Short mmCIF file of C-alpha atoms and ligand atoms in Angstrom, two decimals:
data_model
loop_
_atom_site.label_atom_id
_atom_site.label_comp_id
_atom_site.label_asym_id
_atom_site.label_seq_id
_atom_site.Cartn_x
_atom_site.Cartn_y
_atom_site.Cartn_z
CA MET Q 1 2.42 19.92 -11.01
CA ALA Q 2 2.69 15.93 -11.52
CA VAL Q 3 6.35 14.83 -10.92
CA ARG Q 4 7.84 11.93 -13.36
CA ASP Q 5 8.11 8.60 -11.11
CA HIS Q 6 11.01 6.60 -12.53
CA SER Q 7 9.97 3.49 -10.72
CA SER Q 8 6.30 3.32 -12.64
CA GLN Q 9 5.47 2.71 -16.29
CA ALA Q 10 1.84 3.99 -15.65
CA ASN Q 11 0.48 6.98 -17.57
CA PHE Q 12 -1.30 8.61 -14.62
CA HIS Q 13 -0.54 12.03 -15.91
CA GLU Q 14 -2.59 11.12 -18.90
CA LEU Q 15 -5.47 8.85 -17.66
CA ARG Q 16 -5.61 8.47 -13.72
CA VAL Q 17 -7.17 5.76 -11.92
CA THR Q 18 -9.12 7.41 -8.94
CA HIS Q 19 -10.76 4.25 -7.74
CA SER Q 20 -10.71 0.56 -7.79
CA ALA Q 21 -13.19 -1.99 -6.96
CA PHE Q 22 -11.90 -5.41 -6.38
CA GLU Q 23 -13.03 -8.88 -5.93
CA LEU Q 24 -10.16 -11.24 -5.05
CA ASP Q 25 -10.28 -15.00 -4.55
CA VAL Q 26 -7.69 -16.37 -2.05
CA ASN Q 27 -6.73 -19.91 -3.14
CA PHE Q 28 -4.23 -21.44 -0.51
CA GLU Q 29 -3.82 -25.00 -2.76
CA THR Q 30 -2.34 -22.97 -5.58
CA ARG Q 31 -1.04 -19.79 -3.54
CA VAL Q 32 -2.60 -17.43 -6.19
CA ILE Q 33 -5.30 -14.84 -5.95
CA GLU Q 34 -7.82 -14.80 -8.86
CA GLY Q 35 -9.04 -10.95 -9.32
CA TYR Q 36 -11.20 -8.93 -11.06
CA VAL Q 37 -11.07 -5.15 -10.70
CA GLU Q 38 -13.27 -2.17 -12.14
CA LEU Q 39 -10.94 0.85 -12.69
CA THR Q 40 -12.39 4.49 -12.82
CA ALA Q 41 -10.14 6.57 -14.60
CA LEU Q 42 -9.83 10.09 -15.01
CA ALA Q 43 -8.86 11.86 -18.06
CA GLU Q 44 -6.02 14.47 -17.23
CA CYS Q 45 -5.40 15.11 -20.99
CA ASP Q 46 -7.95 15.52 -24.00
CA THR Q 47 -9.19 11.96 -25.30
CA PRO Q 48 -6.27 9.73 -24.03
CA ARG Q 49 -5.80 6.89 -26.42
CA GLU Q 50 -4.41 4.21 -23.80
CA LEU Q 51 -4.69 3.35 -20.19
CA LEU Q 52 -1.33 2.21 -19.18
CA LEU Q 53 -0.92 0.21 -15.44
CA ASP Q 54 2.10 -1.37 -13.74
CA THR Q 55 2.07 -5.18 -13.37
CA ARG Q 56 4.87 -7.72 -12.46
CA SER Q 57 4.32 -11.44 -12.46
CA LEU Q 58 0.60 -11.25 -13.04
CA SER Q 59 -1.30 -13.19 -15.69
CA VAL Q 60 -4.17 -10.94 -17.52
CA HIS Q 61 -7.31 -12.75 -18.79
CA SER Q 62 -9.67 -9.90 -20.23
CA VAL Q 63 -9.86 -6.41 -20.30
CA GLU Q 64 -13.19 -4.55 -20.68
CA LEU Q 65 -14.90 -1.25 -21.25
CA LEU Q 66 -18.15 -0.89 -19.37
CA PRO Q 67 -21.16 0.78 -20.10
CA PRO Q 68 -21.50 4.57 -18.28
CA THR Q 69 -23.66 3.87 -15.36
CA GLY Q 70 -27.27 4.36 -16.25
CA GLN Q 71 -26.87 3.23 -19.86
CA THR Q 72 -28.95 0.49 -20.64
CA GLY Q 73 -29.19 -1.97 -23.72
CA GLN Q 74 -25.12 -1.58 -23.65
CA GLY Q 75 -23.00 -4.49 -22.66
CA PRO Q 76 -19.30 -4.55 -21.84
CA GLN Q 77 -17.08 -3.92 -24.87
CA PRO Q 78 -13.69 -5.87 -25.08
CA LEU Q 79 -10.92 -3.73 -25.23
CA GLU Q 80 -7.31 -4.64 -27.06
CA PHE Q 81 -4.58 -5.12 -24.56
CA ARG Q 82 -0.71 -6.26 -24.25
CA LEU Q 83 1.71 -6.82 -21.46
CA GLY Q 84 5.04 -5.27 -22.41
CA GLU Q 85 8.42 -6.97 -22.06
CA PRO Q 86 9.17 -7.71 -18.37
CA HIS Q 87 11.52 -5.40 -16.83
CA LYS Q 88 13.20 -7.22 -13.60
CA VAL Q 89 12.49 -4.30 -11.60
CA LEU Q 90 9.56 -2.67 -12.66
CA GLY Q 91 7.52 -5.84 -14.24
CA SER Q 92 5.41 -5.36 -17.51
CA ALA Q 93 3.38 -2.50 -18.59
CA LEU Q 94 0.03 -3.47 -19.12
CA ARG Q 95 -1.20 -1.10 -22.21
CA ILE Q 96 -4.81 -1.16 -22.95
CA SER Q 97 -6.11 0.84 -26.10
CA ILE Q 98 -9.13 3.01 -26.07
CA PRO Q 99 -11.25 3.21 -29.02
CA ALA Q 100 -11.46 6.68 -30.39
CA GLY Q 101 -15.06 6.98 -29.83
CA SER Q 102 -14.86 5.97 -26.14
CA ALA Q 103 -11.85 8.37 -25.22
CA PRO Q 104 -13.08 11.16 -22.88
CA PRO Q 105 -12.47 14.62 -22.93
CA VAL Q 106 -10.21 16.13 -20.19
CA GLY Q 107 -12.06 15.79 -16.71
CA GLY Q 108 -14.12 12.76 -18.13
CA CYS Q 109 -14.07 9.26 -16.94
CA LEU Q 110 -14.14 5.68 -18.02
CA VAL Q 111 -14.57 2.58 -16.17
CA ILE Q 112 -12.45 -0.39 -17.44
CA SER Q 113 -12.35 -3.81 -15.85
CA VAL Q 114 -9.76 -6.21 -15.89
CA ARG Q 115 -9.82 -10.17 -15.05
CA PHE Q 116 -6.19 -11.17 -13.72
CA THR Q 117 -4.28 -13.93 -11.67
CA THR Q 118 -1.24 -13.42 -9.37
CA SER Q 119 1.71 -15.98 -9.50
CA PRO Q 120 3.09 -17.96 -6.56
CA ALA Q 121 6.29 -16.03 -6.78
CA SER Q 122 4.51 -12.63 -6.18
CA SER Q 123 6.93 -10.55 -4.52
CA ALA Q 124 3.80 -8.96 -2.68
CA THR Q 125 2.58 -12.22 -0.99
CA GLN Q 126 3.76 -14.06 1.58
CA TRP Q 127 1.90 -17.76 1.89
CA LEU Q 128 2.40 -19.30 5.33
CA ALA Q 129 1.69 -23.00 6.03
CA PRO Q 130 0.00 -23.92 8.91
CA ALA Q 131 3.40 -25.25 10.76
CA GLN Q 132 4.41 -21.25 10.47
CA THR Q 133 1.43 -20.06 12.48
CA ALA Q 134 1.39 -20.00 16.00
CA GLY Q 135 -2.08 -21.89 15.77
CA GLY Q 136 -0.76 -24.52 13.68
CA THR Q 137 -3.79 -25.43 12.12
CA HIS Q 138 -4.61 -22.93 9.14
CA PRO Q 139 -2.56 -21.36 6.51
CA TYR Q 140 -1.72 -17.87 6.45
CA LEU Q 141 -1.09 -14.89 3.94
CA PHE Q 142 -0.20 -11.45 4.23
CA THR Q 143 1.03 -8.93 1.81
CA GLN Q 144 3.63 -6.10 1.68
CA CYS Q 145 3.52 -3.86 -1.18
CA GLN Q 146 5.91 -1.16 -0.02
CA ALA Q 147 8.02 0.05 -2.33
CA ILE Q 148 6.84 -1.09 -5.81
CA HIS Q 149 4.97 -4.60 -4.87
CA ALA Q 150 1.58 -3.77 -5.28
CA ARG Q 151 2.00 -4.34 -9.15
CA SER Q 152 2.34 -8.12 -8.43
CA LEU Q 153 -0.98 -8.24 -6.54
CA VAL Q 154 -3.27 -6.30 -8.76
CA PRO Q 155 -2.84 -4.32 -11.91
CA CYS Q 156 -2.60 -0.78 -10.76
CA GLN Q 157 -0.97 2.60 -11.24
CA ASP Q 158 1.85 2.02 -8.83
CA SER Q 159 2.92 5.40 -7.93
CA PRO Q 160 2.81 6.94 -4.49
CA GLY Q 161 2.02 9.83 -6.81
CA ALA Q 162 -1.10 8.28 -7.85
CA LYS Q 163 -3.55 7.92 -4.88
CA MET Q 164 -6.74 6.18 -5.35
CA SER Q 165 -9.73 4.97 -3.22
CA TYR Q 166 -10.69 1.27 -3.05
CA THR Q 167 -13.29 -1.29 -2.07
CA ALA Q 168 -12.68 -5.05 -1.96
CA ALA Q 169 -14.94 -8.31 -1.70
CA VAL Q 170 -12.65 -10.87 -0.64
CA ARG Q 171 -13.41 -14.47 -0.79
CA VAL Q 172 -11.53 -16.93 1.37
CA PRO Q 173 -11.77 -20.48 2.85
CA GLN Q 174 -13.92 -20.91 6.05
CA PRO Q 175 -13.06 -20.28 8.93
CA LEU Q 176 -10.59 -17.48 7.96
CA THR Q 177 -10.85 -14.01 8.15
CA ALA Q 178 -9.77 -11.44 5.47
CA LEU Q 179 -8.53 -8.08 6.61
CA MET Q 180 -7.26 -5.12 4.63
CA SER Q 181 -5.92 -1.70 4.90
CA ALA Q 182 -9.68 0.04 4.86
CA VAL Q 183 -12.71 0.45 6.74
CA PRO Q 184 -15.26 -2.42 6.85
CA ASP Q 185 -18.11 -2.20 4.84
CA GLU Q 186 -17.61 1.19 3.92
CA PRO Q 187 -19.89 1.70 0.79
CA GLN Q 188 -18.25 4.69 -0.80
CA PRO Q 189 -14.84 5.85 0.63
CA GLU Q 190 -14.32 9.47 1.88
CA ARG Q 191 -12.02 11.55 -0.12
CA GLY Q 192 -9.48 11.18 2.82
CA ALA Q 193 -9.48 7.31 1.91
CA HIS Q 194 -7.46 8.01 -1.14
CA ARG Q 195 -4.14 6.33 -0.87
CA ALA Q 196 -1.18 5.39 -2.52
CA PRO Q 197 -1.19 1.72 -4.05
CA TYR Q 198 1.91 0.74 -1.90
CA LEU Q 199 -0.46 1.18 1.01
CA LEU Q 200 -2.70 -1.69 -0.21
CA ALA Q 201 -2.55 -4.45 2.29
CA LEU Q 202 -4.68 -7.70 2.76
CA ALA Q 203 -4.22 -10.60 5.36
CA VAL Q 204 -5.74 -13.85 5.64
CA GLY Q 205 -5.43 -16.17 8.50
CA GLU Q 206 -7.33 -17.48 11.76
CA LEU Q 207 -7.96 -14.16 13.37
CA SER Q 208 -9.73 -12.50 16.28
CA SER Q 209 -9.67 -9.20 17.84
CA ARG Q 210 -9.80 -7.42 21.04
CA GLU Q 211 -11.02 -3.53 21.38
CA LEU Q 212 -8.20 -1.27 22.24
CA GLY Q 213 -10.29 2.02 22.33
CA PRO Q 214 -13.17 3.79 20.58
CA ARG Q 215 -11.52 3.41 17.16
CA SER Q 216 -8.63 0.76 17.55
CA ARG Q 217 -8.72 -2.97 18.04
CA VAL Q 218 -5.74 -5.49 18.02
CA TRP Q 219 -6.23 -8.35 15.50
CA SER Q 220 -3.79 -11.65 15.76
CA GLU Q 221 -4.26 -15.64 15.92
CA PRO Q 222 -6.47 -16.28 18.77
CA GLY Q 223 -3.55 -17.82 20.92
CA MET Q 224 -1.88 -14.26 20.88
CA VAL Q 225 -4.72 -11.53 20.92
CA GLU Q 226 -4.94 -11.44 24.93
CA ALA Q 227 -0.99 -10.68 25.15
CA GLY Q 228 -1.25 -8.48 21.81
CA ALA Q 229 -4.23 -6.58 23.75
CA ALA Q 230 -2.11 -5.96 26.79
CA GLU Q 231 0.94 -4.99 25.01
CA PHE Q 232 -0.83 -2.66 22.46
CA ALA Q 233 -3.01 -1.12 25.40
CA ASP Q 234 -1.65 2.31 25.22
CA THR Q 235 -2.54 2.78 21.53
CA ALA Q 236 -5.18 5.18 21.89
CA LYS Q 237 -2.99 7.53 24.02
CA TYR Q 238 -0.60 7.19 20.89
CA LEU Q 239 -3.34 8.29 18.52
CA GLU Q 240 -4.59 11.00 20.55
CA ALA Q 241 -0.74 12.48 20.98
CA GLY Q 242 -0.32 12.35 17.22
CA GLU Q 243 -3.57 14.17 16.74
CA ALA Q 244 -2.45 16.98 19.22
CA ILE Q 245 0.47 17.47 17.23
CA ALA Q 246 -0.28 17.10 13.66
CA GLY Q 247 -4.37 17.58 13.47
CA GLU Q 248 -7.20 15.42 12.64
CA TYR Q 249 -6.63 11.68 12.10
CA VAL Q 250 -8.49 11.15 8.68
CA TRP Q 251 -8.68 7.53 8.48
CA GLY Q 252 -11.75 6.39 10.54
CA ARG Q 253 -9.93 3.67 12.68
CA TYR Q 254 -6.48 2.68 13.74
CA ASP Q 255 -6.57 -1.20 13.93
CA LEU Q 256 -2.99 -3.36 14.21
CA LEU Q 257 -2.47 -6.72 12.97
CA LEU Q 258 0.04 -9.04 14.61
CA LEU Q 259 1.77 -11.28 11.99
CA PRO Q 260 2.34 -14.98 13.16
CA PRO Q 261 5.82 -15.59 14.03
CA SER Q 262 6.82 -11.86 15.31
CA PHE Q 263 5.85 -10.20 18.14
CA PRO Q 264 6.86 -6.46 17.83
CA SER Q 265 6.97 -4.43 21.13
CA LEU Q 266 5.19 -1.01 21.54
CA THR Q 267 6.80 2.42 21.78
CA ASN Q 268 8.85 3.61 18.83
CA VAL Q 269 7.39 1.30 16.15
CA VAL Q 270 3.55 1.96 16.84
CA ALA Q 271 4.73 5.60 17.46
CA HIS Q 272 6.42 5.59 14.04
CA GLU Q 273 3.55 3.72 12.48
CA ILE Q 274 0.82 6.10 13.82
CA ALA Q 275 2.75 8.81 12.59
CA HIS Q 276 2.62 7.88 9.06
CA SER Q 277 -0.93 8.32 9.37
CA TRP Q 278 -0.29 11.93 8.76
CA THR Q 279 3.19 12.08 7.22
CA GLY Q 280 3.20 9.46 4.44
CA ASN Q 281 -0.23 7.94 4.07
CA LEU Q 282 -2.08 11.45 4.02
CA VAL Q 283 0.99 13.62 2.57
CA THR Q 284 2.86 11.30 0.63
CA ASN Q 285 6.00 11.25 -1.43
CA ALA Q 286 5.63 11.72 -5.02
CA SER Q 287 8.18 9.24 -5.92
CA TRP Q 288 10.38 7.03 -4.13
CA GLU Q 289 13.03 9.26 -5.12
CA HIS Q 290 11.92 11.60 -2.35
CA PHE Q 291 11.54 8.85 0.35
CA TRP Q 292 13.33 11.16 3.05
CA LEU Q 293 9.85 13.18 2.77
CA ASN Q 294 8.04 10.24 4.08
CA GLU Q 295 10.42 8.93 6.58
CA GLY Q 296 12.09 12.12 8.03
CA PHE Q 297 9.02 13.65 9.02
CA THR Q 298 7.78 10.69 10.21
CA VAL Q 299 10.62 10.12 12.50
CA PHE Q 300 10.19 13.55 13.86
CA LEU Q 301 6.65 12.94 14.36
CA GLU Q 302 7.50 9.93 15.89
CA ARG Q 303 9.88 11.38 18.53
CA LYS Q 304 7.34 14.41 19.37
CA ILE Q 305 4.88 11.55 20.16
CA LEU Q 306 7.19 9.94 22.41
CA GLY Q 307 8.21 13.01 23.91
CA ARG Q 308 4.73 14.00 24.79
CA LEU Q 309 4.46 10.62 26.73
CA SER Q 310 7.65 10.31 28.34
CA GLY Q 311 8.96 13.97 28.57
CA PRO Q 312 11.81 15.94 26.77
CA ALA Q 313 14.48 13.79 27.59
CA ALA Q 314 13.05 10.88 25.72
CA PHE Q 315 12.54 13.06 22.68
CA GLN Q 316 16.45 14.34 23.19
CA PHE Q 317 17.52 10.59 23.81
CA ALA Q 318 15.84 9.58 20.46
CA ALA Q 319 17.26 12.10 18.46
CA SER Q 320 20.72 11.76 19.45
CA GLN Q 321 20.77 8.05 19.01
CA GLY Q 322 19.31 8.62 15.39
CA ALA Q 323 22.02 11.24 14.57
CA LEU Q 324 24.70 8.62 15.72
CA LYS Q 325 22.71 5.98 13.47
CA LEU Q 326 22.84 8.50 10.48
CA ALA Q 327 27.00 9.17 11.13
CA ALA Q 328 27.23 5.36 11.46
CA GLU Q 329 25.46 4.76 8.36
CA VAL Q 330 27.37 7.22 6.20
CA GLU Q 331 30.42 5.78 7.53
CA ARG Q 332 29.50 2.17 6.62
CA LEU Q 333 28.76 3.21 2.84
CA GLY Q 334 31.56 5.72 2.68
CA PRO Q 335 30.70 9.54 2.31
CA THR Q 336 30.62 9.74 -1.32
CA HIS Q 337 28.37 6.85 -1.72
CA PRO Q 338 25.31 7.66 -4.14
CA HIS Q 339 22.91 6.08 -1.70
CA THR Q 340 24.13 8.59 1.17
CA CYS Q 341 21.94 11.22 -1.26
CA LEU Q 342 19.03 12.70 0.25
CA VAL Q 343 17.27 12.33 -3.07
CA PRO Q 344 18.73 8.93 -4.98
CA ASP Q 345 18.86 8.83 -8.77
CA LEU Q 346 16.28 5.95 -9.39
CA SER Q 347 16.13 6.73 -13.00
CA GLY Q 348 17.13 3.69 -15.25
CA GLY Q 349 15.04 1.06 -13.30
CA VAL Q 350 16.95 1.27 -10.07
CA ASP Q 351 14.86 -1.19 -7.70
CA PRO Q 352 14.03 1.55 -4.61
CA ASP Q 353 14.25 -1.45 -2.27
CA ASP Q 354 18.04 -1.55 -2.93
CA VAL Q 355 18.76 2.10 -2.09
CA PHE Q 356 16.86 2.11 1.03
CA SER Q 357 18.83 2.79 4.25
CA SER Q 358 18.34 4.88 7.53
CA ILE Q 359 19.85 7.80 5.44
CA PRO Q 360 16.28 9.10 4.56
ZN1 ZN K 1 8.55 4.57 8.25
#
């Protein structure tokens, strides 16, 4: 049964986006991304008359209904659309009207295209000037969409309960490289590649890579890549330990990207992020109120992985440190504070980022 998500204005219970095909043009001068997306939407009820998408600080230029594949002699049909009043946390709902004759029956699909532009103030994008990079010569862009920032990158049904597959063609200036949270040149993503919109990720910079194993590679600016390969040499072992505990790794590749100024160390960061491949990315909380399902199980799996590689004492030590941290956090907030609830109330437009702590 579909769960209500207080952090999204999208109508995925009625008309669900199952696939997005993006074309993105990255402009470092204006710090915006010009985008075009073709959204495949599946009717969850009979003849839905509108598609509701989440957006925040996006400009929307045009919306069209595309003819069904194989139907020749019929061009795209412009659709009426309206951007709702912006809510400071949730953004503006993009309301797209579907003409009566085109509304699909339950189980039917339609394809709608949207032309849009991000804003330099998009909360998902971080634009670095050359001086902020290790190399100092080229600019750099990276995104962070969790919890509800994907809507400021692309129009989408920005709920963890509304998973989709995606493909993307990204245009960037020479000699920069674009990376995304996807396998390169995969023409049709497999079913396992459906992911929540918060897992959309894009990075553009002067990037090079080193192999870490048969399905892992580390990416970073050229000057950091050797040190990165040495630091993350054990990634394949973490992945194998994760598979031995939680089952097959379904995402094909596990590549790492080291962002310019920071240099995270191995152990629990990589164990934690690898663990999210199962708990979070594969099995996902339906809304941010149930974030403890993503993080609680991931921390448990992270410790199981560490325990396999370093022994039961390492597991016990990490667990007792975690218990102390939890107690300290409850003490800091006060034991009756609403943010100490396992399932916080996010109704009324509460920003999930404001509620996050080590409690979940
Ligand atoms: Zn986590």
